[in-house]
Amino acid sequence: ADCMGTNELIVDGENGLLAKGGDRVESFAASLRRLMESADLRESLGRKAHDSVKRFQTSVIVNQWNDLLEQVRLR
């Protein structure tokens, strides 16, 4: 949960699970246990994880760059 980058991509309980607290090994094991015990949770997190990375598709990034360059050019 305190790993820069990872905690910006994963929203705990929404599109993944993050190990947190002082005992990360136990937290990681608890997260794995939750996943192994719930097909619904695995399906939900997997679907939301897939949707959450769409903002990083090449076409999205290229459009953002083009918009930025256009803004700079107009100044």
N, CA, C and O atoms as a CHARMM CRD file, in Angstrom:
* protein
*
  300
    1    1 ALA  N      0.82300  -1.20100   0.00000 PROA 1      0.00000
    2    1 ALA  CA     0.00000   0.00000   0.00000 PROA 1      0.00000
    3    1 ALA  C      0.86600   1.26300   0.00000 PROA 1      0.00000
    4    1 ALA  O      0.41500   2.32000  -0.44300 PROA 1      0.00000
    5    2 ASP  N      2.07500   1.16600   0.48100 PROA 2      0.00000
    6    2 ASP  CA     2.92600   2.36200   0.52400 PROA 2      0.00000
    7    2 ASP  C      3.98600   2.36300  -0.57100 PROA 2      0.00000
    8    2 ASP  O      4.98200   3.07800  -0.46600 PROA 2      0.00000
    9    3 CYS  N      3.78400   1.57900  -1.60900 PROA 3      0.00000
   10    3 CYS  CA     4.71100   1.51700  -2.73500 PROA 3      0.00000
   11    3 CYS  C      4.28900   2.55100  -3.77900 PROA 3      0.00000
   12    3 CYS  O      3.23500   2.42700  -4.40200 PROA 3      0.00000
   13    4 MET  N      5.12700   3.57200  -3.95900 PROA 4      0.00000
   14    4 MET  CA     4.79300   4.62500  -4.91500 PROA 4      0.00000
   15    4 MET  C      4.57200   4.02500  -6.29500 PROA 4      0.00000
   16    4 MET  O      5.28400   3.11000  -6.70800 PROA 4      0.00000
   17    5 GLY  N      3.60800   4.53300  -6.97900 PROA 5      0.00000
   18    5 GLY  CA     3.26700   4.03100  -8.29800 PROA 5      0.00000
   19    5 GLY  C      2.17700   2.97300  -8.19800 PROA 5      0.00000
   20    5 GLY  O      1.09200   3.13100  -8.75700 PROA 5      0.00000
   21    6 THR  N      2.47200   1.90300  -7.48800 PROA 6      0.00000
   22    6 THR  CA     1.48900   0.83400  -7.32100 PROA 6      0.00000
   23    6 THR  C      0.23400   1.36100  -6.64500 PROA 6      0.00000
   24    6 THR  O     -0.88000   1.07000  -7.07800 PROA 6      0.00000
   25    7 ASN  N      0.41600   2.13700  -5.58500 PROA 7      0.00000
   26    7 ASN  CA    -0.75000   2.64400  -4.86200 PROA 7      0.00000
   27    7 ASN  C     -1.47400   3.76100  -5.60800 PROA 7      0.00000
   28    7 ASN  O     -2.54200   4.19900  -5.18200 PROA 7      0.00000
   29    8 GLU  N     -0.90600   4.21900  -6.70500 PROA 8      0.00000
   30    8 GLU  CA    -1.59600   5.18400  -7.55300 PROA 8      0.00000
   31    8 GLU  C     -2.40900   4.47700  -8.63300 PROA 8      0.00000
   32    8 GLU  O     -3.37200   5.03900  -9.15400 PROA 8      0.00000
   33    9 LEU  N     -2.02900   3.26200  -8.96700 PROA 9      0.00000
   34    9 LEU  CA    -2.73700   2.47700  -9.97800 PROA 9      0.00000
   35    9 LEU  C     -3.83100   1.61100  -9.37800 PROA 9      0.00000
   36    9 LEU  O     -4.89400   1.43500  -9.97300 PROA 9      0.00000
   37   10 ILE  N     -3.56500   1.07200  -8.19400 PROA 10     0.00000
   38   10 ILE  CA    -4.50300   0.15500  -7.54500 PROA 10     0.00000
   39   10 ILE  C     -5.24000   0.87400  -6.43600 PROA 10     0.00000
   40   10 ILE  O     -4.63300   1.46600  -5.54300 PROA 10     0.00000
   41   11 VAL  N     -6.56800   0.81200  -6.50600 PROA 11     0.00000
   42   11 VAL  CA    -7.42100   1.32000  -5.43600 PROA 11     0.00000
   43   11 VAL  C     -7.85600   0.09800  -4.62900 PROA 11     0.00000
   44   11 VAL  O     -8.61300  -0.74300  -5.11500 PROA 11     0.00000
   45   12 ASP  N     -7.37300   0.01200  -3.40300 PROA 12     0.00000
   46   12 ASP  CA    -7.59200  -1.16500  -2.57000 PROA 12     0.00000
   47   12 ASP  C     -9.07400  -1.50900  -2.46400 PROA 12     0.00000
   48   12 ASP  O     -9.89100  -0.68200  -2.06100 PROA 12     0.00000
   49   13 GLY  N     -9.40100  -2.73600  -2.83000 PROA 13     0.00000
   50   13 GLY  CA   -10.77200  -3.21100  -2.74000 PROA 13     0.00000
   51   13 GLY  C    -11.64000  -2.84900  -3.93700 PROA 13     0.00000
   52   13 GLY  O    -12.76800  -3.32600  -4.05800 PROA 13     0.00000
   53   14 GLU  N    -11.11300  -2.00500  -4.82100 PROA 14     0.00000
   54   14 GLU  CA   -11.88500  -1.60500  -6.00200 PROA 14     0.00000
   55   14 GLU  C    -11.36000  -2.28400  -7.26700 PROA 14     0.00000
   56   14 GLU  O    -12.11200  -2.95500  -7.97400 PROA 14     0.00000
   57   15 ASN  N    -10.07500  -2.10900  -7.54800 PROA 15     0.00000
   58   15 ASN  CA    -9.50600  -2.74700  -8.74200 PROA 15     0.00000
   59   15 ASN  C     -8.30200  -3.62700  -8.39500 PROA 15     0.00000
   60   15 ASN  O     -7.52500  -4.01100  -9.26900 PROA 15     0.00000
   61   16 GLY  N     -8.16600  -3.93300  -7.12300 PROA 16     0.00000
   62   16 GLY  CA    -7.09100  -4.79600  -6.64800 PROA 16     0.00000
   63   16 GLY  C     -7.04400  -4.78700  -5.13800 PROA 16     0.00000
   64   16 GLY  O     -7.88000  -4.17000  -4.47900 PROA 16     0.00000
   65   17 LEU  N     -6.07500  -5.46700  -4.60600 PROA 17     0.00000
   66   17 LEU  CA    -5.88200  -5.49800  -3.15600 PROA 17     0.00000
   67   17 LEU  C     -4.44400  -5.08600  -2.86100 PROA 17     0.00000
   68   17 LEU  O     -3.51700  -5.50100  -3.55700 PROA 17     0.00000
   69   18 LEU  N     -4.26600  -4.28500  -1.84500 PROA 18     0.00000
   70   18 LEU  CA    -2.93400  -3.83200  -1.44100 PROA 18     0.00000
   71   18 LEU  C     -2.59500  -4.38200  -0.06000 PROA 18     0.00000
   72   18 LEU  O     -3.42400  -4.34400   0.84900 PROA 18     0.00000
   73   19 ALA  N     -1.38200  -4.88900   0.09200 PROA 19     0.00000
   74   19 ALA  CA    -0.90200  -5.31300   1.40500 PROA 19     0.00000
   75   19 ALA  C     -0.55600  -4.06000   2.19200 PROA 19     0.00000
   76   19 ALA  O      0.08600  -3.15000   1.66600 PROA 19     0.00000
   77   20 LYS  N     -0.97000  -4.00900   3.42900 PROA 20     0.00000
   78   20 LYS  CA    -0.71900  -2.80900   4.22500 PROA 20     0.00000
   79   20 LYS  C     -0.42200  -3.16200   5.67000 PROA 20     0.00000
   80   20 LYS  O     -0.60500  -4.29700   6.11100 PROA 20     0.00000
   81   21 GLY  N      0.03400  -2.16800   6.37900 PROA 21     0.00000
   82   21 GLY  CA     0.32100  -2.36800   7.78200 PROA 21     0.00000
   83   21 GLY  C      1.74900  -2.81000   8.02000 PROA 21     0.00000
   84   21 GLY  O      2.53300  -2.95900   7.08300 PROA 21     0.00000
   85   22 GLY  N      2.07500  -3.01700   9.27500 PROA 22     0.00000
   86   22 GLY  CA     3.43200  -3.38000   9.65000 PROA 22     0.00000
   87   22 GLY  C      3.81900  -4.77300   9.19500 PROA 22     0.00000
   88   22 GLY  O      4.97400  -5.01300   8.84400 PROA 22     0.00000
   89   23 ASP  N      2.86800  -5.69400   9.19600 PROA 23     0.00000
   90   23 ASP  CA     3.16700  -7.06800   8.79500 PROA 23     0.00000
   91   23 ASP  C      2.64400  -7.30900   7.38800 PROA 23     0.00000
   92   23 ASP  O      1.55200  -7.84700   7.20300 PROA 23     0.00000
   93   24 ARG  N      3.43200  -6.90600   6.39900 PROA 24     0.00000
   94   24 ARG  CA     2.99000  -7.01000   5.00700 PROA 24     0.00000
   95   24 ARG  C      2.82300  -8.45300   4.55800 PROA 24     0.00000
   96   24 ARG  O      1.98300  -8.74100   3.70500 PROA 24     0.00000
   97   25 VAL  N      3.61000  -9.36400   5.11900 PROA 25     0.00000
   98   25 VAL  CA     3.48800 -10.77100   4.74300 PROA 25     0.00000
   99   25 VAL  C      2.11100 -11.28500   5.14900 PROA 25     0.00000
  100   25 VAL  O      1.44000 -11.94800   4.35800 PROA 25     0.00000
  101   26 GLU  N      1.68900 -10.99000   6.35700 PROA 26     0.00000
  102   26 GLU  CA     0.36500 -11.42500   6.82000 PROA 26     0.00000
  103   26 GLU  C     -0.74000 -10.73400   6.03300 PROA 26     0.00000
  104   26 GLU  O     -1.74700 -11.35800   5.69900 PROA 26     0.00000
  105   27 SER  N     -0.56200  -9.46500   5.73800 PROA 27     0.00000
  106   27 SER  CA    -1.55200  -8.72900   4.95200 PROA 27     0.00000
  107   27 SER  C     -1.66600  -9.30100   3.54900 PROA 27     0.00000
  108   27 SER  O     -2.76800  -9.44000   3.01900 PROA 27     0.00000
  109   28 PHE  N     -0.52500  -9.63400   2.94400 PROA 28     0.00000
  110   28 PHE  CA    -0.51400 -10.24600   1.61800 PROA 28     0.00000
  111   28 PHE  C     -1.20900 -11.60600   1.65400 PROA 28     0.00000
  112   28 PHE  O     -2.00500 -11.93200   0.77300 PROA 28     0.00000
  113   29 ALA  N     -0.90200 -12.38700   2.67200 PROA 29     0.00000
  114   29 ALA  CA    -1.53000 -13.70600   2.82200 PROA 29     0.00000
  115   29 ALA  C     -3.03800 -13.56500   3.00100 PROA 29     0.00000
  116   29 ALA  O     -3.80300 -14.34800   2.43700 PROA 29     0.00000
  117   30 ALA  N     -3.46900 -12.58600   3.77200 PROA 30     0.00000
  118   30 ALA  CA    -4.90700 -12.36000   3.98500 PROA 30     0.00000
  119   30 ALA  C     -5.58600 -11.96200   2.67500 PROA 30     0.00000
  120   30 ALA  O     -6.70300 -12.39900   2.39800 PROA 30     0.00000
  121   31 SER  N     -4.91800 -11.13800   1.87200 PROA 31     0.00000
  122   31 SER  CA    -5.47600 -10.74600   0.57800 PROA 31     0.00000
  123   31 SER  C     -5.59900 -11.95200  -0.34700 PROA 31     0.00000
  124   31 SER  O     -6.61800 -12.12500  -1.01600 PROA 31     0.00000
  125   32 LEU  N     -4.57300 -12.77600  -0.38400 PROA 32     0.00000
  126   32 LEU  CA    -4.63600 -13.98900  -1.19800 PROA 32     0.00000
  127   32 LEU  C     -5.75600 -14.90900  -0.72500 PROA 32     0.00000
  128   32 LEU  O     -6.46600 -15.50000  -1.53900 PROA 32     0.00000
  129   33 ARG  N     -5.91000 -15.02700   0.58400 PROA 33     0.00000
  130   33 ARG  CA    -6.97900 -15.85600   1.14600 PROA 33     0.00000
  131   33 ARG  C     -8.34100 -15.35100   0.68900 PROA 33     0.00000
  132   33 ARG  O     -9.20200 -16.13500   0.28900 PROA 33     0.00000
  133   34 ARG  N     -8.53300 -14.01800   0.75200 PROA 34     0.00000
  134   34 ARG  CA    -9.80300 -13.43100   0.29600 PROA 34     0.00000
  135   34 ARG  C    -10.06400 -13.77000  -1.16500 PROA 34     0.00000
  136   34 ARG  O    -11.17900 -14.13800  -1.53200 PROA 34     0.00000
  137   35 LEU  N     -9.04200 -13.64700  -1.99200 PROA 35     0.00000
  138   35 LEU  CA    -9.19300 -13.93900  -3.41600 PROA 35     0.00000
  139   35 LEU  C     -9.50300 -15.41400  -3.66500 PROA 35     0.00000
  140   35 LEU  O    -10.35300 -15.74100  -4.49300 PROA 35     0.00000
  141   36 MET  N     -8.82100 -16.29300  -2.95600 PROA 36     0.00000
  142   36 MET  CA    -9.03900 -17.72400  -3.15200 PROA 36     0.00000
  143   36 MET  C    -10.43100 -18.15100  -2.69700 PROA 36     0.00000
  144   36 MET  O    -10.98800 -19.11600  -3.22200 PROA 36     0.00000
  145   37 GLU  N    -10.99100 -17.44200  -1.72800 PROA 37     0.00000
  146   37 GLU  CA   -12.28700 -17.81700  -1.18000 PROA 37     0.00000
  147   37 GLU  C    -13.46500 -17.21400  -1.93100 PROA 37     0.00000
  148   37 GLU  O    -14.60600 -17.61200  -1.69600 PROA 37     0.00000
  149   38 SER  N    -13.22000 -16.26500  -2.82900 PROA 38     0.00000
  150   38 SER  CA   -14.33800 -15.57300  -3.46800 PROA 38     0.00000
  151   38 SER  C    -14.14700 -15.40400  -4.96900 PROA 38     0.00000
  152   38 SER  O    -13.38200 -14.55400  -5.42500 PROA 38     0.00000
  153   39 ALA  N    -14.85000 -16.21900  -5.71400 PROA 39     0.00000
  154   39 ALA  CA   -14.83000 -16.08300  -7.17200 PROA 39     0.00000
  155   39 ALA  C    -15.43000 -14.74200  -7.58400 PROA 39     0.00000
  156   39 ALA  O    -14.96500 -14.12500  -8.54300 PROA 39     0.00000
  157   40 ASP  N    -16.45600 -14.28600  -6.86800 PROA 40     0.00000
  158   40 ASP  CA   -17.08400 -12.99600  -7.18400 PROA 40     0.00000
  159   40 ASP  C    -16.09500 -11.85000  -7.02000 PROA 40     0.00000
  160   40 ASP  O    -16.05400 -10.94200  -7.84900 PROA 40     0.00000
  161   41 LEU  N    -15.29800 -11.88600  -5.95700 PROA 41     0.00000
  162   41 LEU  CA   -14.30200 -10.83700  -5.72600 PROA 41     0.00000
  163   41 LEU  C    -13.24300 -10.86900  -6.82200 PROA 41     0.00000
  164   41 LEU  O    -12.85400  -9.82300  -7.34100 PROA 41     0.00000
  165   42 ARG  N    -12.77400 -12.06400  -7.17600 PROA 42     0.00000
  166   42 ARG  CA   -11.77800 -12.17100  -8.24800 PROA 42     0.00000
  167   42 ARG  C    -12.32400 -11.60000  -9.54900 PROA 42     0.00000
  168   42 ARG  O    -11.62500 -10.86600 -10.24700 PROA 42     0.00000
  169   43 GLU  N    -13.55900 -11.93100  -9.87400 PROA 43     0.00000
  170   43 GLU  CA   -14.18600 -11.44600 -11.10400 PROA 43     0.00000
  171   43 GLU  C    -14.34200  -9.92800 -11.07600 PROA 43     0.00000
  172   43 GLU  O    -14.02000  -9.25400 -12.05400 PROA 43     0.00000
  173   44 SER  N    -14.82800  -9.39500  -9.97500 PROA 44     0.00000
  174   44 SER  CA   -15.05600  -7.95600  -9.85100 PROA 44     0.00000
  175   44 SER  C    -13.74500  -7.17100  -9.93100 PROA 44     0.00000
  176   44 SER  O    -13.64700  -6.20100 -10.68300 PROA 44     0.00000
  177   45 LEU  N    -12.75000  -7.58500  -9.16500 PROA 45     0.00000
  178   45 LEU  CA   -11.45800  -6.88600  -9.18200 PROA 45     0.00000
  179   45 LEU  C    -10.80600  -6.98800 -10.54900 PROA 45     0.00000
  180   45 LEU  O    -10.23100  -6.01600 -11.03800 PROA 45     0.00000
  181   46 GLY  N    -10.89000  -8.15300 -11.16700 PROA 46     0.00000
  182   46 GLY  CA   -10.29600  -8.34000 -12.48800 PROA 46     0.00000
  183   46 GLY  C    -10.93800  -7.44900 -13.53500 PROA 46     0.00000
  184   46 GLY  O    -10.24700  -6.84900 -14.35800 PROA 46     0.00000
  185   47 ARG  N    -12.26400  -7.36500 -13.50400 PROA 47     0.00000
  186   47 ARG  CA   -12.98700  -6.52600 -14.46600 PROA 47     0.00000
  187   47 ARG  C    -12.64000  -5.05200 -14.26300 PROA 47     0.00000
  188   47 ARG  O    -12.37600  -4.32600 -15.22200 PROA 47     0.00000
  189   48 LYS  N    -12.64600  -4.62800 -13.01400 PROA 48     0.00000
  190   48 LYS  CA   -12.34600  -3.22200 -12.73300 PROA 48     0.00000
  191   48 LYS  C    -10.88100  -2.89300 -13.00800 PROA 48     0.00000
  192   48 LYS  O    -10.56900  -1.78000 -13.43100 PROA 48     0.00000
  193   49 ALA  N     -9.98500  -3.83900 -12.77700 PROA 49     0.00000
  194   49 ALA  CA    -8.56900  -3.61300 -13.08100 PROA 49     0.00000
  195   49 ALA  C     -8.39100  -3.43500 -14.58200 PROA 49     0.00000
  196   49 ALA  O     -7.66200  -2.55000 -15.03000 PROA 49     0.00000
  197   50 HSD  N     -9.05500  -4.27600 -15.34800 PROA 50     0.00000
  198   50 HSD  CA    -8.98000  -4.17400 -16.80900 PROA 50     0.00000
  199   50 HSD  C     -9.48000  -2.80800 -17.27700 PROA 50     0.00000
  200   50 HSD  O     -8.86300  -2.17500 -18.13300 PROA 50     0.00000
  201   51 ASP  N    -10.59300  -2.36200 -16.71400 PROA 51     0.00000
  202   51 ASP  CA   -11.15000  -1.06100 -17.09400 PROA 51     0.00000
  203   51 ASP  C    -10.25300   0.10000 -16.65500 PROA 51     0.00000
  204   51 ASP  O    -10.14500   1.10400 -17.35900 PROA 51     0.00000
  205   52 SER  N     -9.61500  -0.03800 -15.50000 PROA 52     0.00000
  206   52 SER  CA    -8.83600   1.07600 -14.95300 PROA 52     0.00000
  207   52 SER  C     -7.56300   1.36600 -15.74500 PROA 52     0.00000
  208   52 SER  O     -7.03600   2.47500 -15.66100 PROA 52     0.00000
  209   53 VAL  N     -7.05700   0.40500 -16.50800 PROA 53     0.00000
  210   53 VAL  CA    -5.82500   0.64300 -17.26800 PROA 53     0.00000
  211   53 VAL  C     -6.09400   1.20800 -18.66100 PROA 53     0.00000
  212   53 VAL  O     -5.15700   1.51800 -19.39600 PROA 53     0.00000
  213   54 LYS  N     -7.35000   1.34100 -19.02000 PROA 54     0.00000
  214   54 LYS  CA    -7.67300   1.88200 -20.34400 PROA 54     0.00000
  215   54 LYS  C     -7.14100   3.29600 -20.52400 PROA 54     0.00000
  216   54 LYS  O     -6.88600   3.72500 -21.65000 PROA 54     0.00000
  217   55 ARG  N     -6.97200   4.01600 -19.43100 PROA 55     0.00000
  218   55 ARG  CA    -6.46000   5.38800 -19.53200 PROA 55     0.00000
  219   55 ARG  C     -4.99500   5.42900 -19.96300 PROA 55     0.00000
  220   55 ARG  O     -4.46300   6.49800 -20.26400 PROA 55     0.00000
  221   56 PHE  N     -4.34800   4.27200 -19.99300 PROA 56     0.00000
  222   56 PHE  CA    -2.94800   4.19500 -20.40600 PROA 56     0.00000
  223   56 PHE  C     -2.78000   3.63400 -21.82100 PROA 56     0.00000
  224   56 PHE  O     -1.65600   3.37200 -22.24700 PROA 56     0.00000
  225   57 GLN  N     -3.87800   3.44800 -22.54900 PROA 57     0.00000
  226   57 GLN  CA    -3.77800   2.95600 -23.91600 PROA 57     0.00000
  227   57 GLN  C     -3.01300   3.96100 -24.76100 PROA 57     0.00000
  228   57 GLN  O     -3.05800   5.16700 -24.51800 PROA 57     0.00000
  229   58 THR  N     -2.31600   3.44300 -25.75100 PROA 58     0.00000
  230   58 THR  CA    -1.50600   4.29000 -26.61400 PROA 58     0.00000
  231   58 THR  C     -2.31300   5.43800 -27.20700 PROA 58     0.00000
  232   58 THR  O     -1.85200   6.57900 -27.21000 PROA 58     0.00000
  233   59 SER  N     -3.50300   5.15000 -27.70500 PROA 59     0.00000
  234   59 SER  CA    -4.32000   6.19900 -28.32900 PROA 59     0.00000
  235   59 SER  C     -4.67400   7.30800 -27.34900 PROA 59     0.00000
  236   59 SER  O     -4.71100   8.47900 -27.72700 PROA 59     0.00000
  237   60 VAL  N     -4.93000   6.95800 -26.11000 PROA 60     0.00000
  238   60 VAL  CA    -5.25500   7.96600 -25.08900 PROA 60     0.00000
  239   60 VAL  C     -4.04200   8.84400 -24.80800 PROA 60     0.00000
  240   60 VAL  O     -4.15400  10.06800 -24.75300 PROA 60     0.00000
  241   61 ILE  N     -2.88900   8.21900 -24.63000 PROA 61     0.00000
  242   61 ILE  CA    -1.65500   8.95800 -24.33100 PROA 61     0.00000
  243   61 ILE  C     -1.27100   9.85500 -25.50600 PROA 61     0.00000
  244   61 ILE  O     -0.89300  11.01000 -25.30500 PROA 61     0.00000
  245   62 VAL  N     -1.36400   9.33400 -26.72700 PROA 62     0.00000
  246   62 VAL  CA    -1.02600  10.13000 -27.90800 PROA 62     0.00000
  247   62 VAL  C     -1.94600  11.34300 -28.00600 PROA 62     0.00000
  248   62 VAL  O     -1.48400  12.44100 -28.31300 PROA 62     0.00000
  249   63 ASN  N     -3.22300  11.16300 -27.75200 PROA 63     0.00000
  250   63 ASN  CA    -4.15400  12.29600 -27.78500 PROA 63     0.00000
  251   63 ASN  C     -3.81700  13.33500 -26.72000 PROA 63     0.00000
  252   63 ASN  O     -3.92500  14.53600 -26.96700 PROA 63     0.00000
  253   64 GLN  N     -3.41700  12.88200 -25.55600 PROA 64     0.00000
  254   64 GLN  CA    -3.02600  13.82400 -24.50300 PROA 64     0.00000
  255   64 GLN  C     -1.79300  14.61400 -24.90900 PROA 64     0.00000
  256   64 GLN  O     -1.72900  15.82300 -24.68800 PROA 64     0.00000
  257   65 TRP  N     -0.81200  13.93700 -25.50300 PROA 65     0.00000
  258   65 TRP  CA     0.38100  14.62000 -25.98000 PROA 65     0.00000
  259   65 TRP  C      0.03200  15.63200 -27.07100 PROA 65     0.00000
  260   65 TRP  O      0.51900  16.76300 -27.05600 PROA 65     0.00000
  261   66 ASN  N     -0.80500  15.22400 -28.00300 PROA 66     0.00000
  262   66 ASN  CA    -1.21500  16.12800 -29.07000 PROA 66     0.00000
  263   66 ASN  C     -1.92800  17.35700 -28.51600 PROA 66     0.00000
  264   66 ASN  O     -1.68800  18.47400 -28.97300 PROA 66     0.00000
  265   67 ASP  N     -2.79900  17.15600 -27.53900 PROA 67     0.00000
  266   67 ASP  CA    -3.49200  18.28000 -26.91100 PROA 67     0.00000
  267   67 ASP  C     -2.50200  19.23000 -26.24400 PROA 67     0.00000
  268   67 ASP  O     -2.60500  20.44800 -26.38700 PROA 67     0.00000
  269   68 LEU  N     -1.54600  18.66300 -25.51600 PROA 68     0.00000
  270   68 LEU  CA    -0.53700  19.48100 -24.84800 PROA 68     0.00000
  271   68 LEU  C      0.29100  20.27200 -25.84700 PROA 68     0.00000
  272   68 LEU  O      0.50800  21.47200 -25.67300 PROA 68     0.00000
  273   69 LEU  N      0.74600  19.60400 -26.88300 PROA 69     0.00000
  274   69 LEU  CA     1.55200  20.28200 -27.88800 PROA 69     0.00000
  275   69 LEU  C      0.75600  21.39100 -28.59600 PROA 69     0.00000
  276   69 LEU  O      1.30000  22.44900 -28.91100 PROA 69     0.00000
  277   70 GLU  N     -0.49900  21.14300 -28.83300 PROA 70     0.00000
  278   70 GLU  CA    -1.35700  22.15900 -29.45100 PROA 70     0.00000
  279   70 GLU  C     -1.52000  23.36900 -28.52900 PROA 70     0.00000
  280   70 GLU  O     -1.49800  24.51100 -28.98700 PROA 70     0.00000
  281   71 GLN  N     -1.68300  23.11200 -27.23000 PROA 71     0.00000
  282   71 GLN  CA    -1.80100  24.21300 -26.26900 PROA 71     0.00000
  283   71 GLN  C     -0.52600  25.04200 -26.23400 PROA 71     0.00000
  284   71 GLN  O     -0.58600  26.27100 -26.19600 PROA 71     0.00000
  285   72 VAL  N      0.60600  24.39400 -26.24600 PROA 72     0.00000
  286   72 VAL  CA     1.89200  25.09100 -26.21400 PROA 72     0.00000
  287   72 VAL  C      2.09000  25.89100 -27.49900 PROA 72     0.00000
  288   72 VAL  O      2.57400  27.02200 -27.46600 PROA 72     0.00000
  289   73 ARG  N      1.72100  25.30800 -28.60800 PROA 73     0.00000
  290   73 ARG  CA     1.86900  25.99300 -29.91000 PROA 73     0.00000
  291   73 ARG  C      1.01900  27.26000 -29.97200 PROA 73     0.00000
  292   73 ARG  O      1.42500  28.24800 -30.58400 PROA 73     0.00000
  293   74 LEU  N     -0.14900  27.23900 -29.34900 PROA 74     0.00000
  294   74 LEU  CA    -1.06900  28.38700 -29.41300 PROA 74     0.00000
  295   74 LEU  C     -0.63900  29.52800 -28.48400 PROA 74     0.00000
  296   74 LEU  O     -1.20100  30.62000 -28.56400 PROA 74     0.00000
  297   75 ARG  N      0.30900  29.30900 -27.63400 PROA 75     0.00000
  298   75 ARG  CA     0.72100  30.38200 -26.70300 PROA 75     0.00000
  299   75 ARG  C      1.57700  31.39300 -27.36400 PROA 75     0.00000
  300   75 ARG  O      2.00400  32.35400 -26.72400 PROA 75     0.00000
